[in-house]
Short mmCIF file of C-alpha atoms in Angstrom, two decimals:
data_model
loop_
_atom_site.label_atom_id
_atom_site.label_comp_id
_atom_site.label_asym_id
_atom_site.label_seq_id
_atom_site.Cartn_x
_atom_site.Cartn_y
_atom_site.Cartn_z
CA UNK L 69 -0.03 -0.02 -0.20
CA UNK L 70 2.16 2.54 -1.27
CA UNK L 71 -0.54 4.93 -1.36
CA UNK L 72 -2.94 6.96 0.67
CA UNK L 73 -6.92 5.49 1.02
CA UNK L 74 -10.49 6.16 1.69
CA UNK L 75 -12.90 2.83 1.81
CA UNK L 76 -16.56 3.68 2.07
CA UNK L 77 -18.79 1.18 4.71
CA UNK L 78 -21.04 -1.03 3.60
CA UNK L 79 -24.43 -1.74 5.44
CA UNK L 80 -22.81 -5.11 6.71
CA UNK L 81 -20.25 -3.28 8.34
CA UNK L 82 -22.14 -1.21 10.32
CA UNK L 83 -21.90 -1.57 14.15
CA UNK L 84 -18.14 -2.88 13.92
CA UNK L 85 -15.68 -1.71 16.05
CA UNK L 86 -12.71 0.41 13.42
CA UNK L 87 -9.47 -1.41 15.06
CA UNK L 88 -11.39 -5.09 14.29
CA UNK L 89 -12.58 -3.57 10.51
CA UNK L 90 -9.02 -2.63 9.58
CA UNK L 91 -7.75 -5.68 11.71
CA UNK L 92 -9.90 -7.81 9.00
CA UNK L 93 -8.68 -6.00 6.26
CA UNK L 94 -4.79 -5.12 6.61
CA UNK L 95 -3.56 -8.31 6.83
CA UNK L 96 0.75 -8.59 7.91
CA UNK L 97 -0.14 -5.02 9.94
CA UNK L 98 0.89 -5.55 13.41
CA UNK L 99 -1.67 -4.57 15.70
CA UNK L 100 0.86 -2.59 17.65
CA UNK L 101 1.73 -0.62 14.28
CA UNK L 102 -2.65 -0.23 14.12
CA UNK L 103 -3.43 0.46 16.86
CA UNK L 104 -0.02 3.70 17.08
CA UNK L 105 -1.42 5.01 13.21
CA UNK L 106 -4.74 5.39 15.32
CA UNK L 107 -3.71 7.27 18.41
CA UNK L 108 -1.68 9.37 15.54
CA UNK L 109 -4.55 9.96 13.68
CA UNK L 110 -3.15 8.74 10.89
CA UNK L 111 -6.19 6.74 10.24
CA UNK L 112 -8.71 9.07 10.33
CA UNK L 113 -12.68 8.40 10.10
CA UNK L 114 -14.70 11.72 7.72
CA UNK L 115 -11.53 13.25 8.17
CA UNK L 116 -11.90 13.20 11.77
CA UNK L 117 -9.33 11.58 14.34
CA UNK L 118 -11.66 8.81 16.41
CA UNK L 119 -10.77 6.08 18.67
CA UNK L 120 -10.41 2.16 18.32
CA UNK L 121 -13.28 1.31 19.37
CA UNK L 122 -15.69 3.82 17.11
CA UNK L 123 -18.41 2.49 16.19
CA UNK L 124 -18.34 2.64 12.24
CA UNK L 125 -21.83 4.08 10.32
CA UNK L 126 -22.95 3.64 7.15
CA UNK L 127 -21.13 5.34 4.35
CA UNK L 128 -18.41 6.17 6.93
CA UNK L 129 -15.43 7.62 4.76
CA UNK L 130 -11.97 5.87 6.52
CA UNK L 131 -8.60 7.05 5.72
CA UNK L 132 -5.42 5.31 5.69
CA UNK L 133 -1.70 6.29 5.04
CA UNK L 134 0.20 4.51 2.79
CA UNK L 135 1.50 1.43 5.16
CA UNK L 136 4.23 -1.40 4.54
CA UNK L 137 2.12 -4.79 5.00
CA UNK L 138 4.13 -8.22 5.60
CA UNK L 139 3.54 -11.20 2.87
CA UNK L 140 0.69 -13.02 4.31
CA UNK L 141 0.81 -16.61 5.72
CA UNK L 142 -1.16 -19.06 3.87
CA UNK L 143 -5.06 -19.57 4.49
CA UNK L 144 -5.29 -21.53 7.83
CA UNK L 145 -8.19 -23.92 8.39
CA UNK L 146 -9.21 -25.00 11.82
CA UNK L 147 -9.31 -28.71 11.93
CA UNK L 148 -11.91 -31.57 12.60
CA UNK L 149 -11.06 -31.30 16.78
CA UNK L 150 -11.72 -27.96 16.56
CA UNK L 151 -14.65 -28.17 14.65
CA UNK L 152 -15.96 -31.29 16.86
CA UNK L 153 -15.67 -28.71 18.99
CA UNK L 154 -16.99 -25.64 18.05
CA UNK L 155 -19.91 -27.45 17.14
CA UNK L 156 -20.52 -28.95 20.76
CA UNK L 157 -20.63 -25.31 21.82
CA UNK L 158 -22.83 -23.68 20.44
CA UNK L 159 -26.14 -23.37 22.82
CA UNK L 160 -28.50 -21.37 20.99
CA UNK L 161 -29.34 -20.24 16.88
CA UNK L 162 -31.89 -19.32 15.03
CA UNK L 163 -31.58 -17.05 11.55
CA UNK L 164 -30.89 -13.95 13.41
CA UNK L 165 -27.69 -14.69 15.83
CA UNK L 166 -26.62 -17.44 17.35
CA UNK L 167 -24.81 -18.57 20.79
CA UNK L 168 -21.84 -20.45 21.51
CA UNK L 169 -20.27 -21.56 25.48
CA UNK L 170 -16.43 -19.93 23.96
CA UNK L 171 -14.05 -22.60 24.98
CA UNK L 172 -11.37 -21.13 27.29
CA UNK L 173 -7.91 -20.30 25.71
CA UNK L 174 -9.27 -19.37 22.30
CA UNK L 175 -9.02 -14.96 21.56
CA UNK L 176 -12.67 -14.06 19.65
CA UNK L 177 -10.33 -13.62 17.06
CA UNK L 178 -7.51 -13.97 14.76
CA UNK L 179 -4.47 -11.39 15.15
CA UNK L 180 -0.87 -10.60 17.18
CA UNK L 181 0.35 -14.16 16.02
CA UNK L 182 -3.46 -16.19 16.65
CA UNK L 183 -4.21 -17.10 13.27
CA UNK L 184 -8.18 -19.17 14.33
CA UNK L 185 -10.14 -17.22 17.08
CA UNK L 186 -13.90 -18.15 17.17
CA UNK L 187 -15.49 -16.00 14.24
CA UNK L 188 -12.60 -17.73 11.66
CA UNK L 189 -14.04 -21.02 13.00
CA UNK L 190 -17.73 -20.43 13.27
CA UNK L 191 -17.00 -18.37 9.44
CA UNK L 192 -15.88 -22.34 8.40
CA UNK L 193 -18.11 -23.74 10.18
CA UNK L 194 -20.92 -21.77 8.90
CA UNK L 195 -19.67 -21.07 4.52
CA UNK L 196 -23.28 -20.52 3.42
CA UNK L 197 -23.35 -17.93 6.12
CA UNK L 198 -22.79 -14.56 4.52
CA UNK L 199 -22.48 -12.23 7.39
CA UNK L 200 -20.71 -13.53 10.56
CA UNK L 201 -20.30 -11.08 13.29
CA UNK L 202 -19.41 -11.04 16.92
CA UNK L 203 -21.73 -9.01 19.02
CA UNK L 204 -19.30 -8.34 22.11
CA UNK L 205 -15.66 -9.99 23.15
CA UNK L 206 -15.26 -12.15 26.29
CA UNK L 207 -11.16 -12.48 26.84
CA UNK L 208 -8.88 -15.50 25.53
CA UNK L 209 -9.06 -16.86 28.70
CA UNK L 210 -12.28 -16.34 29.88
CA UNK L 211 -15.09 -18.97 29.37
CA UNK L 212 -19.36 -18.73 28.10
CA UNK L 213 -22.09 -17.41 26.29
CA UNK L 214 -20.84 -15.11 23.88
CA UNK L 215 -23.24 -13.80 20.69
CA UNK L 216 -22.43 -13.57 17.05
CA UNK L 217 -24.87 -12.11 14.65
CA UNK L 218 -26.33 -13.35 11.14
CA UNK L 219 -27.84 -9.17 10.16
CA UNK L 220 -25.89 -6.48 10.51
CA UNK L 221 -29.39 -5.36 11.74
CA UNK L 222 -29.00 -7.69 14.74
CA UNK L 223 -25.56 -6.25 15.22
CA UNK L 224 -26.83 -3.05 15.14
CA UNK L 225 -29.72 -3.19 17.81
CA UNK L 226 -27.67 -5.54 20.12
CA UNK L 227 -24.18 -3.16 19.81
CA UNK L 228 -27.29 0.38 21.23
CA UNK L 229 -28.22 -2.92 24.19
CA UNK L 230 -24.83 -3.17 24.96
CA UNK L 231 -24.14 0.09 24.47
CA UNK L 232 -26.91 1.76 26.41
CA UNK L 233 -27.18 -0.94 28.84
CA UNK L 234 -30.73 -1.43 27.96
CA UNK L 235 -32.67 -4.82 28.50
CA UNK L 236 -30.33 -6.58 28.97
CA UNK L 237 -28.38 -8.56 32.30
CA UNK L 238 -24.68 -10.39 31.87
CA UNK L 239 -23.75 -12.62 34.58
CA UNK L 240 -20.25 -13.96 35.29
CA UNK L 241 -19.20 -16.94 38.01
CA UNK L 242 -16.20 -16.56 39.49
CA UNK L 243 -13.91 -17.93 41.96
CA UNK L 244 -11.99 -15.24 43.91
CA UNK L 245 -8.58 -14.77 46.56
CA UNK L 246 -10.34 -14.74 50.15
CA UNK L 247 -13.17 -14.56 52.03
CA UNK L 248 -15.91 -11.75 49.81
CA UNK L 249 -18.00 -10.27 52.44
CA UNK L 250 -21.74 -10.69 52.05
CA UNK L 251 -22.43 -6.66 52.83
CA UNK L 252 -19.88 -5.79 49.68
CA UNK L 253 -22.73 -5.69 46.98
CA UNK L 254 -21.02 -3.91 44.35
CA UNK L 255 -18.41 -1.59 43.28
CA UNK L 256 -18.75 1.98 41.63
CA UNK L 257 -14.74 3.33 40.63
CA UNK L 258 -13.99 4.40 37.16
CA UNK L 259 -11.71 2.84 35.54
CA UNK L 260 -8.81 3.91 32.88
CA UNK L 261 -7.89 2.14 29.43
CA UNK L 262 -3.62 2.00 29.00
CA UNK L 263 -2.63 1.58 25.43
CA UNK L 264 1.21 -0.22 25.25
CA UNK L 265 2.86 0.18 22.10
CA UNK L 266 3.15 -3.60 22.12
CA UNK L 267 -0.93 -3.80 22.45
CA UNK L 268 -1.08 -5.25 25.98
CA UNK L 269 -4.34 -3.33 27.39
CA UNK L 270 -3.89 -2.63 31.27
CA UNK L 271 -6.87 -0.96 33.03
CA UNK L 272 -6.25 0.78 36.37
CA UNK L 273 -9.14 2.61 38.89
CA UNK L 274 -8.59 6.04 38.40
CA UNK L 275 -11.21 9.20 38.94
CA UNK L 276 -10.44 10.10 35.20
CA UNK L 277 -11.50 6.97 33.60
CA UNK L 278 -15.04 6.06 32.66
CA UNK L 279 -17.84 5.33 34.96
CA UNK L 280 -18.01 1.78 35.97
CA UNK L 281 -19.92 -0.25 37.81
CA UNK L 282 -20.54 -4.17 38.92
CA UNK L 283 -23.03 -6.01 41.57
CA UNK L 284 -21.38 -8.32 43.29
CA UNK L 285 -23.46 -11.60 45.47
CA UNK L 286 -22.10 -14.22 46.93
CA UNK L 287 -22.12 -17.75 46.14
CA UNK L 288 -20.56 -20.54 48.14
CA UNK L 289 -17.15 -20.06 50.42
CA UNK L 290 -14.41 -22.23 50.71
CA UNK L 291 -10.86 -22.02 53.20
CA UNK L 292 -9.53 -19.08 51.40
CA UNK L 293 -11.83 -18.11 48.73
CA UNK L 294 -15.05 -16.89 47.40
CA UNK L 295 -17.13 -18.02 44.21
CA UNK L 296 -19.23 -15.42 43.37
CA UNK L 297 -21.26 -13.82 40.86
CA UNK L 298 -20.77 -10.79 39.14
CA UNK L 299 -23.35 -8.75 37.28
CA UNK L 300 -21.38 -5.93 35.09
CA UNK L 301 -23.55 -3.59 34.51
CA UNK L 302 -21.00 -1.07 32.67
CA UNK L 303 -19.16 -2.46 29.70
CA UNK L 304 -15.48 -1.95 30.46
CA UNK L 305 -12.74 -3.54 29.67
CA UNK L 306 -11.24 -5.91 32.07
CA UNK L 307 -14.09 -4.82 34.67
CA UNK L 308 -15.06 -7.58 36.94
CA UNK L 309 -11.68 -8.65 37.04
CA UNK L 310 -10.23 -4.79 37.92
CA UNK L 311 -13.17 -4.36 40.28
CA UNK L 312 -12.30 -7.87 42.12
CA UNK L 313 -8.60 -6.45 42.38
CA UNK L 314 -9.97 -3.53 44.37
CA UNK L 315 -11.82 -4.80 46.40
CA UNK L 316 -8.82 -6.83 47.46
CA UNK L 317 -10.07 -10.00 46.41
CA UNK L 318 -8.65 -10.88 42.31
CA UNK L 319 -10.22 -13.40 40.49
CA UNK L 320 -7.85 -16.85 41.19
CA UNK L 321 -5.90 -17.42 37.96
CA UNK L 322 -5.47 -14.13 36.59
CA UNK L 323 -2.22 -13.39 35.97
CA UNK L 324 -2.68 -9.66 34.80
CA UNK L 325 -4.57 -8.11 38.09
CA UNK L 326 -4.22 -11.50 40.59
CA UNK L 327 -2.31 -12.84 43.44
CA UNK L 328 0.98 -14.92 42.70
CA UNK L 329 1.06 -16.55 45.51
CA UNK L 330 -2.85 -17.72 45.58
CA UNK L 331 -2.61 -18.53 41.78
CA UNK L 332 0.51 -20.91 42.69
CA UNK L 333 -1.48 -22.59 45.09
CA UNK L 334 -4.76 -23.07 43.57
CA UNK L 335 -2.65 -24.38 40.36
CA UNK L 336 -1.36 -27.57 42.82
CA UNK L 337 -5.09 -28.10 43.73
CA UNK L 338 -6.02 -28.35 39.67
CA UNK L 339 -7.36 -24.75 38.89
CA UNK L 340 -4.66 -23.57 36.49
CA UNK L 341 -6.28 -20.79 34.55
CA UNK L 342 -8.33 -17.46 34.94
CA UNK L 343 -11.73 -18.79 36.81
CA UNK L 344 -13.88 -16.78 34.89
CA UNK L 345 -17.41 -17.78 33.37
CA UNK L 346 -20.21 -15.99 31.29
CA UNK L 347 -22.64 -18.01 32.86
CA UNK L 348 -26.02 -16.00 31.61
CA UNK L 349 -26.70 -13.75 29.09
CA UNK L 350 -30.40 -12.44 28.84
CA UNK L 351 -31.16 -9.65 26.30
CA UNK L 352 -35.21 -8.83 24.88
CA UNK L 353 -35.24 -8.09 20.99
CA UNK L 354 -37.71 -5.21 20.38
CA UNK L 355 -37.46 -5.94 16.41
CA UNK L 356 -38.45 -9.43 17.19
CA UNK L 357 -40.50 -9.07 20.12
CA UNK L 358 -38.68 -11.71 21.96
CA UNK L 359 -36.90 -12.51 25.12
CA UNK L 360 -33.81 -14.85 25.62
CA UNK L 361 -32.18 -16.39 28.12
CA UNK L 362 -29.29 -18.15 27.30
CA UNK L 363 -26.89 -20.75 29.50
CA UNK L 364 -23.54 -21.48 29.36
CA UNK L 365 -22.82 -24.61 31.39
CA UNK L 366 -19.53 -24.42 33.54
CA UNK L 367 -16.72 -26.41 31.43
CA UNK L 368 -15.65 -29.34 33.14
CA UNK L 369 -12.34 -28.23 34.48
CA UNK L 370 -13.93 -25.25 36.49
CA UNK L 371 -16.74 -28.28 37.93
CA UNK L 372 -13.54 -30.40 39.09
CA UNK L 373 -11.94 -27.00 41.02
CA UNK L 374 -15.13 -26.81 42.79
CA UNK L 375 -15.43 -29.88 43.81
CA UNK L 376 -11.47 -30.06 44.72
CA UNK L 377 -12.24 -27.41 47.55
CA UNK L 378 -15.52 -28.81 48.51
CA UNK L 379 -14.25 -31.99 49.19
CA UNK L 380 -10.79 -29.76 50.45
CA UNK L 381 -12.98 -28.04 53.04
CA UNK L 382 -15.29 -31.27 54.47
#
C-alpha cells in the first residue's frame, strides 16, 4: 500500500469497531502498528480523529495512510477437532444470531500471532452464512456465553443494548481469593484503560477514567476462596477483573491483575487458568419482540476445581 486509501463503510459493516474492521482488512500489519497509526491520527474517519473502539456507521469514509504490509501467510483452516469442539459448544442458534459456550484459551478473533479465533472458526463452520460478526468480546482465557450476529440489523440492535445498558443482563461466575463479604454488593469506581506499545491493554482504577459499576453476590465460601456471581452493569475492558482486584479479592488464575501466591496455591489444587465464566445472558430484542435467556454451563475443568475445593473443605 504505497498510497493513501479511502474505504467507504457498507451496510453490512455498520456497528463494527474500527480496530476490528481494519485488522480484518490490513493483513500482515502488526497490531501494535495499527493502534499507533490510529492514536497518531494517521487513520481518520470522515476527516476526523477517532478512537479504536469507534463504531462504524454507513457511508463513513476511512482514510488509511501508506503502509508496508507483511506478506500474509496461507489461509489456515480449523482442523476437525476444533470444528467438533465448536459444534458441541453452540448453545443456541436461529436466523438472527447464534450463541456459543466459548472454550477458554481461544481468542474471539485472530491477530497478534493468533491465526484462528472464534469468528474465523465459525465462518469456516458456516461457509454458507454471508454475515457473521461478533456482538461482543470475551477475554481469551474467559469461557462462556458469546453472541455472534447473523444480520447487520441484529448486530446494530444488540450493540445499542450493550452501549446504553438497556434491557440486557450479563452474569459471570468467578472464584476469588479470600472471603468475599456479603455486605459488598457493588463496586462503583471509574476505570482508565492504557494501551501499551506492545498492544497490551492495562486497566486501572483512576478518577479520570470512565464510570464503571459491577454488582457482586457471594455464592459459596471455601477455605481460602469464594465463588461469586458478578453482574457488570457497564461494559468496560477487564471490568470484573479490575473491580475484584480493587476489592482485594482478585480472581483466581488472573495473571495480569491477580495474586501470584494465591494463583500458585490454586494451580496445585487443579485450577490452572482464569476462573471467570460468562454463565448467563438475558436480553429482549424489540425488533422481533422476543426475550432470550441463554445459559452456558460451567466447563469441566472449573467444575472439577470446585469439587476439589468442596472435598478439601469437608
